[in-house]
JSON list of C-alpha atoms in Angstrom, two decimals:
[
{"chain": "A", "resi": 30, "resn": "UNK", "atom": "CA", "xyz": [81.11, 77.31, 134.67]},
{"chain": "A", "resi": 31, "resn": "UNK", "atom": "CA", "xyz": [78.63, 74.97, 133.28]},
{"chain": "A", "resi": 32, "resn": "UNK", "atom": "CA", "xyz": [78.78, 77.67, 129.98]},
{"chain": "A", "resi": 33, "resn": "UNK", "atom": "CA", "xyz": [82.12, 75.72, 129.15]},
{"chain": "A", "resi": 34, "resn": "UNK", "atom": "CA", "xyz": [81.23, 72.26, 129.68]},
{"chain": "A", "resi": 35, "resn": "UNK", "atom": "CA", "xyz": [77.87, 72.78, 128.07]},
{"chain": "A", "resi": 36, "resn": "UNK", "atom": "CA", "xyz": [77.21, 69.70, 125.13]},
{"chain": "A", "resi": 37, "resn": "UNK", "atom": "CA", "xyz": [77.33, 71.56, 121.49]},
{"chain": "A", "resi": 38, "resn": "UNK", "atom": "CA", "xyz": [74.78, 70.03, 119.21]},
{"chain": "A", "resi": 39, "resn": "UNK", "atom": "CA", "xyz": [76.55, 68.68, 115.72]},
{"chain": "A", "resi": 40, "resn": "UNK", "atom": "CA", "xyz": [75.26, 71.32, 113.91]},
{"chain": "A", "resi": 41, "resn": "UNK", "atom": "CA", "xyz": [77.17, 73.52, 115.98]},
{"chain": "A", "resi": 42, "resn": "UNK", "atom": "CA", "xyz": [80.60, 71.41, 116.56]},
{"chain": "A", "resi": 43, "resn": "UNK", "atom": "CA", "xyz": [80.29, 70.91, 112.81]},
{"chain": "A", "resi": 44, "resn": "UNK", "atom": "CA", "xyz": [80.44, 74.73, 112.32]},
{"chain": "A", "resi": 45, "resn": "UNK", "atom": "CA", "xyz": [82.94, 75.25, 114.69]},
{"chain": "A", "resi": 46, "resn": "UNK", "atom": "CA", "xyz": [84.95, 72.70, 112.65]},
{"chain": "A", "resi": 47, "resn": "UNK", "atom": "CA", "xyz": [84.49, 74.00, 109.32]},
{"chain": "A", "resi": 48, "resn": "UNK", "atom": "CA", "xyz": [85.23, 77.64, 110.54]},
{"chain": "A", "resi": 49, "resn": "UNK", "atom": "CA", "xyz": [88.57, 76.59, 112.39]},
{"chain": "A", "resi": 50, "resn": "UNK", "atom": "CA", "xyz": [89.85, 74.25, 109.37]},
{"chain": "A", "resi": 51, "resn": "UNK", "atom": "CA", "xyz": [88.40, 76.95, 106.83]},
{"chain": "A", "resi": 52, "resn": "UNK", "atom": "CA", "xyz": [90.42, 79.81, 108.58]},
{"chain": "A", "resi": 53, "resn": "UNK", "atom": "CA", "xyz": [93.87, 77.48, 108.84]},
{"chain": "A", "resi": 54, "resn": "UNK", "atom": "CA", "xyz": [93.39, 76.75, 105.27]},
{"chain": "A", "resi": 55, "resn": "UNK", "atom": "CA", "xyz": [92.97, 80.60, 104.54]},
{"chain": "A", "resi": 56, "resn": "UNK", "atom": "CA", "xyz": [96.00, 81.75, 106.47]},
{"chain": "A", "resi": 57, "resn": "UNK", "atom": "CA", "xyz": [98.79, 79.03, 105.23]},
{"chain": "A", "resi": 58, "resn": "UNK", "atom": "CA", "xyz": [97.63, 79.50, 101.76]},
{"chain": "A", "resi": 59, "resn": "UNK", "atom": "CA", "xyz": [97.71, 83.38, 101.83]},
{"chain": "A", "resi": 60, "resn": "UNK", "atom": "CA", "xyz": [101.36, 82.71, 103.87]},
{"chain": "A", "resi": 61, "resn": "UNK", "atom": "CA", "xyz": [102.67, 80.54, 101.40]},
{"chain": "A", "resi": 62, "resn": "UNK", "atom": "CA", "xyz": [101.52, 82.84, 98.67]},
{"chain": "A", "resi": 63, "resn": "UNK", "atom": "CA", "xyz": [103.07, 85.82, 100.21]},
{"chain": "A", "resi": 64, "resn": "UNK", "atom": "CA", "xyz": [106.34, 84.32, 100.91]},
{"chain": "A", "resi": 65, "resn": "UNK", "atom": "CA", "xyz": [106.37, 82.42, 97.59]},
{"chain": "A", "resi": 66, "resn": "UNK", "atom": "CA", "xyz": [105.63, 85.49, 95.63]},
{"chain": "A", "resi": 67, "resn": "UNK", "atom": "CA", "xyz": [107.97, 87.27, 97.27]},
{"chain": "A", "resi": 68, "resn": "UNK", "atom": "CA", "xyz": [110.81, 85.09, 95.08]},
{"chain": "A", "resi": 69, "resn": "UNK", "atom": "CA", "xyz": [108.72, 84.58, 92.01]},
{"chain": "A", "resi": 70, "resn": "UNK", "atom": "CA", "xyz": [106.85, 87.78, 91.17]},
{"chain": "A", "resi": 71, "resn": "UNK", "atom": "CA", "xyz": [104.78, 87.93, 88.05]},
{"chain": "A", "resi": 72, "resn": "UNK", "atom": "CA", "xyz": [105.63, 91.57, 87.38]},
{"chain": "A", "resi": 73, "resn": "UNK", "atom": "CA", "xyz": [104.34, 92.86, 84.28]},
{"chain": "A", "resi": 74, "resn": "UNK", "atom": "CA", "xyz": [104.87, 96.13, 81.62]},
{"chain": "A", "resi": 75, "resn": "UNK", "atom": "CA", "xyz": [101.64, 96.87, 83.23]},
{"chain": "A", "resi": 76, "resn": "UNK", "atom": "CA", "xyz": [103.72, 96.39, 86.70]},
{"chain": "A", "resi": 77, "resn": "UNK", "atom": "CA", "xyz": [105.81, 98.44, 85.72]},
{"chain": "A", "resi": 78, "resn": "UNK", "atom": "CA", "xyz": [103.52, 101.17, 84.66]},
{"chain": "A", "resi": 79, "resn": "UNK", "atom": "CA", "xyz": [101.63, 101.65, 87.44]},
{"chain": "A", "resi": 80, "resn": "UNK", "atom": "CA", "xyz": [104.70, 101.95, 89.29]},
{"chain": "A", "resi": 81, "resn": "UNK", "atom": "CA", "xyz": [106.26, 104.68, 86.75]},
{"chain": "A", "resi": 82, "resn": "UNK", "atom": "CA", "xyz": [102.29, 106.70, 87.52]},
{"chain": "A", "resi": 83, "resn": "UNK", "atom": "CA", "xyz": [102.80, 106.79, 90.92]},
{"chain": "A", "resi": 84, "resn": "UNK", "atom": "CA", "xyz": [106.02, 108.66, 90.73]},
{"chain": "A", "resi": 85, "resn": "UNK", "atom": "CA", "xyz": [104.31, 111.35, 89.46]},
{"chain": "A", "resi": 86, "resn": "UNK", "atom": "CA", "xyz": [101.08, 111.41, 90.99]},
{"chain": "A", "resi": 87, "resn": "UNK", "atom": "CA", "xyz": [102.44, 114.44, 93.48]},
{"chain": "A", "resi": 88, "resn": "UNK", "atom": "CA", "xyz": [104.64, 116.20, 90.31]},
{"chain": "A", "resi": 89, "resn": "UNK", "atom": "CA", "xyz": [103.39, 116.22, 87.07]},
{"chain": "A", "resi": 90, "resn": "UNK", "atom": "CA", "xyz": [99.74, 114.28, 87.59]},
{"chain": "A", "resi": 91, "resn": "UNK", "atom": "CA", "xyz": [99.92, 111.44, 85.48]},
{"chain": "A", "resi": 92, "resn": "UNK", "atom": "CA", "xyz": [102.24, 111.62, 83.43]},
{"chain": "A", "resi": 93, "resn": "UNK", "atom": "CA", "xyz": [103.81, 108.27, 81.80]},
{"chain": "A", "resi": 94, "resn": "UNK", "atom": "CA", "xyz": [106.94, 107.91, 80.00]},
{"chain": "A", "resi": 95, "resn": "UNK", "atom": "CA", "xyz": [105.91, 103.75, 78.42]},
{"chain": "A", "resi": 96, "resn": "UNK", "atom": "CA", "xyz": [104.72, 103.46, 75.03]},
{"chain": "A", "resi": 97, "resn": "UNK", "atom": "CA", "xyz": [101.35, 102.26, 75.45]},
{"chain": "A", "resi": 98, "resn": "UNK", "atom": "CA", "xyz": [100.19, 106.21, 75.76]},
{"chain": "A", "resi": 99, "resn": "UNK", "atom": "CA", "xyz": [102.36, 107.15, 73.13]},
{"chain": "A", "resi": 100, "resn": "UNK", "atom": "CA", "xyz": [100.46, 105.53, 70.51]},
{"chain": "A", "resi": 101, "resn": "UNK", "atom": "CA", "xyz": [97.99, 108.12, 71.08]},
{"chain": "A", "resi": 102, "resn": "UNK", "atom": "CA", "xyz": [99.99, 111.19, 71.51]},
{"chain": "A", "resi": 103, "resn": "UNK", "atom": "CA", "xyz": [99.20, 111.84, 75.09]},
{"chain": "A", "resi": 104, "resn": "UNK", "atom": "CA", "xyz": [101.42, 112.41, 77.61]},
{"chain": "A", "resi": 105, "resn": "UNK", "atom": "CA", "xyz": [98.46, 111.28, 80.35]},
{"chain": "A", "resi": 106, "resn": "UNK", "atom": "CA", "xyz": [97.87, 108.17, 81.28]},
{"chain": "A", "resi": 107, "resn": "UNK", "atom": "CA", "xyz": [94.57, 106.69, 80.04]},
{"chain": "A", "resi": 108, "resn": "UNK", "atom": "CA", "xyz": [94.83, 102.93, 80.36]},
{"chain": "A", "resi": 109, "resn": "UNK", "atom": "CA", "xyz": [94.73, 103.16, 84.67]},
{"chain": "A", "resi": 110, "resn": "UNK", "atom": "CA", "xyz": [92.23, 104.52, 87.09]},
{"chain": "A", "resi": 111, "resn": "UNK", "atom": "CA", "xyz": [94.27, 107.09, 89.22]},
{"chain": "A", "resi": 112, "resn": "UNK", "atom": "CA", "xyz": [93.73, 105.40, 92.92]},
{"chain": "A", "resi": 113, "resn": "UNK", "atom": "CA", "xyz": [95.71, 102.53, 92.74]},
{"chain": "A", "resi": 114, "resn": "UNK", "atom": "CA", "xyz": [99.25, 104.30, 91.56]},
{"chain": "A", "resi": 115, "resn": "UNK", "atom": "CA", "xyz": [97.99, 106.88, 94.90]},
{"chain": "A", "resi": 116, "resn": "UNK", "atom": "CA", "xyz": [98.15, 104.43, 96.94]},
{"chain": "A", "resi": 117, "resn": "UNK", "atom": "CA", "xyz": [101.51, 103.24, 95.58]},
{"chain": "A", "resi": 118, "resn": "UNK", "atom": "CA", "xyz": [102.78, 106.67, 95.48]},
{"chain": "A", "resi": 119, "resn": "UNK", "atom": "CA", "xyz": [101.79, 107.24, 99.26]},
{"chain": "A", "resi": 120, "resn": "UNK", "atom": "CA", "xyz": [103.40, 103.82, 100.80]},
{"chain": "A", "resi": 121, "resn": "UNK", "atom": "CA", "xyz": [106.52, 104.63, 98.24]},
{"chain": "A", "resi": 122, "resn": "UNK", "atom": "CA", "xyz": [106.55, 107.90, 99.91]},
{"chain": "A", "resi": 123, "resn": "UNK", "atom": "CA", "xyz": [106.10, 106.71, 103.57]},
{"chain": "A", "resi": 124, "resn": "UNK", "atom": "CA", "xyz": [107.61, 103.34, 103.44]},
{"chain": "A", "resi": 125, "resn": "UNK", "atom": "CA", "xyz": [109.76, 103.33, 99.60]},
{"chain": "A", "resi": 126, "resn": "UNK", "atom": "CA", "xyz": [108.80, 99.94, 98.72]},
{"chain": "A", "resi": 127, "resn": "UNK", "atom": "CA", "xyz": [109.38, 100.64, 94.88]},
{"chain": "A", "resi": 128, "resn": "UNK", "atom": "CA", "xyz": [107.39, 98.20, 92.84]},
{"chain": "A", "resi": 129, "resn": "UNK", "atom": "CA", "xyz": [106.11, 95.88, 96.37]},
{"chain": "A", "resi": 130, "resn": "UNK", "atom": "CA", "xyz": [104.14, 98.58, 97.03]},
{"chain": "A", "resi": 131, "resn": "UNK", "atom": "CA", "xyz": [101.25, 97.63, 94.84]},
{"chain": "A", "resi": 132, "resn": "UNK", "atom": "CA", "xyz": [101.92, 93.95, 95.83]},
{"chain": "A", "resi": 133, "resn": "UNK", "atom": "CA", "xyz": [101.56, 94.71, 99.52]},
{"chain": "A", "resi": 134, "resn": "UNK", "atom": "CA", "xyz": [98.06, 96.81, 98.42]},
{"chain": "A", "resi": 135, "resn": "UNK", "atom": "CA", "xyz": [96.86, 93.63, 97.07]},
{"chain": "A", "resi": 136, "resn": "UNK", "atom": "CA", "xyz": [97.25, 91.33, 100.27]},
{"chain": "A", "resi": 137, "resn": "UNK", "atom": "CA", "xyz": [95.59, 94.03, 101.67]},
{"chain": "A", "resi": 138, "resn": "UNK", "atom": "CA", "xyz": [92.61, 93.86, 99.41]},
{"chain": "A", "resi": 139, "resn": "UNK", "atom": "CA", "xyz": [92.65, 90.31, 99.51]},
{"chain": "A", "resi": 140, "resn": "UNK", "atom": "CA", "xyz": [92.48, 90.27, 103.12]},
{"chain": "A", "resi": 141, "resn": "UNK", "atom": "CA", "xyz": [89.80, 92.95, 103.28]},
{"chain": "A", "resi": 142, "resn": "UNK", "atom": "CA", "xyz": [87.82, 90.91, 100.64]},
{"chain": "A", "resi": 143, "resn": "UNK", "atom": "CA", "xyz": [87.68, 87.99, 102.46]},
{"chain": "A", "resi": 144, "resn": "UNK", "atom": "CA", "xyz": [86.64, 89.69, 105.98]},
{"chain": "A", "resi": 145, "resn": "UNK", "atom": "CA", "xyz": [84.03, 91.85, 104.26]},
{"chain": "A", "resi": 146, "resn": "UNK", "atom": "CA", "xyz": [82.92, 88.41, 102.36]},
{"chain": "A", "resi": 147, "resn": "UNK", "atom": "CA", "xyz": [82.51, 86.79, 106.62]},
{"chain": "A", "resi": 148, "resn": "UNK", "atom": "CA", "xyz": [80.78, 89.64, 107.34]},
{"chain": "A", "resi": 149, "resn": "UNK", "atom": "CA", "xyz": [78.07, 89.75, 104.64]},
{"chain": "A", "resi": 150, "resn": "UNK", "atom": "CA", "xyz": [77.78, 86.20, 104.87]},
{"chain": "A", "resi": 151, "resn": "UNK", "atom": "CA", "xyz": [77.15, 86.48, 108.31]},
{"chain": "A", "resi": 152, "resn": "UNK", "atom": "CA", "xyz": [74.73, 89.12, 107.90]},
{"chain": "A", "resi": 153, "resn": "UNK", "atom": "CA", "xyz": [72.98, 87.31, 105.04]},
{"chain": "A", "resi": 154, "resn": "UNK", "atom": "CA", "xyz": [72.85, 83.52, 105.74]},
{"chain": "A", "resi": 155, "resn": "UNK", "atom": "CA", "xyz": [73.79, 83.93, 109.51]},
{"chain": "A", "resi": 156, "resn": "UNK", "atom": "CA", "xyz": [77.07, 81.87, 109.75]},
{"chain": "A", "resi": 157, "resn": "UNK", "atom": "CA", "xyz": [79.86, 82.44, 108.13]},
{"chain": "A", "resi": 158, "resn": "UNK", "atom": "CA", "xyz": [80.52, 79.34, 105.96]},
{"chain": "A", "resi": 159, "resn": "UNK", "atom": "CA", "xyz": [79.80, 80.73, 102.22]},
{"chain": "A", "resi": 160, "resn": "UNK", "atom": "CA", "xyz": [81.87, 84.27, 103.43]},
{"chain": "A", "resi": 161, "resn": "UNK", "atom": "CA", "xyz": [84.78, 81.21, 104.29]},
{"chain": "A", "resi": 162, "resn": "UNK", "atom": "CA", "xyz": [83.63, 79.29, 100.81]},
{"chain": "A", "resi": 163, "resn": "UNK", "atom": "CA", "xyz": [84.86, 82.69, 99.04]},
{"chain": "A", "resi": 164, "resn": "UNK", "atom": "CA", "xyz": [87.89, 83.40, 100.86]},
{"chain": "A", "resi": 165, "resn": "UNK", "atom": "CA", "xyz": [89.06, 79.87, 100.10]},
{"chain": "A", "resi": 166, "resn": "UNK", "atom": "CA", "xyz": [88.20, 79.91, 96.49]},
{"chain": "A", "resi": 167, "resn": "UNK", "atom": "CA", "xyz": [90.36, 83.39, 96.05]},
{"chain": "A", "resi": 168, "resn": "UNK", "atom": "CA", "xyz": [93.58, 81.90, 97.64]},
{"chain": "A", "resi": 169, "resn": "UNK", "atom": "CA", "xyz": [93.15, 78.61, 95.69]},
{"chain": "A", "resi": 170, "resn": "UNK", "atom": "CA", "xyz": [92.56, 80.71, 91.88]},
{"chain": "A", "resi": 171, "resn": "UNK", "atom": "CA", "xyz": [95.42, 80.48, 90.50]},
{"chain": "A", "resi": 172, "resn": "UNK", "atom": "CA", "xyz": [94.73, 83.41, 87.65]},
{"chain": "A", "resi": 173, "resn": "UNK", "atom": "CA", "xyz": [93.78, 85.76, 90.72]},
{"chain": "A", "resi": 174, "resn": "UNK", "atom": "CA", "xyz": [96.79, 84.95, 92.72]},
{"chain": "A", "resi": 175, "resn": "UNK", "atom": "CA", "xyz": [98.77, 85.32, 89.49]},
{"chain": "A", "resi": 176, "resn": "UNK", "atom": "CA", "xyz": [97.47, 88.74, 88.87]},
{"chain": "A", "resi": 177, "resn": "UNK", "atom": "CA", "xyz": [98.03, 89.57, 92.82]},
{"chain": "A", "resi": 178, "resn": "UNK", "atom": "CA", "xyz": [101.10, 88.80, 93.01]},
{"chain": "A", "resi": 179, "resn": "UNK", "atom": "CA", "xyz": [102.11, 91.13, 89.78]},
{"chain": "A", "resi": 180, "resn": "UNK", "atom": "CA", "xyz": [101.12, 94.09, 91.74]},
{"chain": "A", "resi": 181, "resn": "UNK", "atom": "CA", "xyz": [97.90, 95.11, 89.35]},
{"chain": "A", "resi": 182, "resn": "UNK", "atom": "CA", "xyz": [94.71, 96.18, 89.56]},
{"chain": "A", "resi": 183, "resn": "UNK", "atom": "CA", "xyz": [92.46, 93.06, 89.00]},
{"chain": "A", "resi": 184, "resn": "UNK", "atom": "CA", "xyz": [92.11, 92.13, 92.23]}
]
């Protein structure tokens, strides 16, 4: 019992604070940004392309039909790394989300990112504030939000 009532020292209530308003801040923004994007999606050609891969990741590996490959004669794709049009091609599969697949992989990576970010802070510094720092200042960048919310690789 006296666990609960125990006195915190400010150092500790001051963590506790920056932790609670750090997390809020983290969650409404990454919210908002979700349902936001959900209505005004930065889709690009490049979108689009890793969307056409994935359709033929199982069938004809890598094959693209866009024009950006044609310039070179190939008939493979060489401008994308083959896991992120897998995982597209396996939700699309299991789930057919069409071209929010790769959006829904990036709040995914963004959320990973920021717990792995707590968790090497933690380990690191031994409190979590610079892991929170980070997760903040991804939610807040407005060229990495852009680029998440077109359902590409950057992030």
């Amino acid at each position: 019992m006296n666990k609960i009532f125990k006195k915190k020292s400010p150092e500790t209530l001051l963590q506790s604070f920056i932790f609670v308003f750090s997390t809020i801040l983290i969650l409404i923004e990454i919210a908002s940004v979700f349902i936001n994007s959900a209505y005004f999606t930065s889709f690009s050609p490049d979108s689009w392309a890793l969307l056409d891969i994935s359709k033929n990741i199982f069938h004809n590996f890598y094959e693209v039909t866009y024009i950006r490959e044609f310039e070179y004669g190939l008939h493979r794709s060489i401008s994308f790394p083959p896991l992120f049009p897998f995982v597209i091609a396996v939700l699309n599969k299991v789930f057919n989300m069409g071209i929010y697949a790769g959006y829904f992989v990036n709040f995914v990576i963004l959320i990973l990112t920021i717990l792995l970010s707590l968790v090497i802070s933690k380990k690191i510094f031994g409190f979590i504030a610079p892991g929170l720092l980070i997760g903040v200042m991804l939610v807040t960048n407005s060229g990495y939000l852009y680029e998440l919310t077109g359902a590409r690789t950057v992030p």
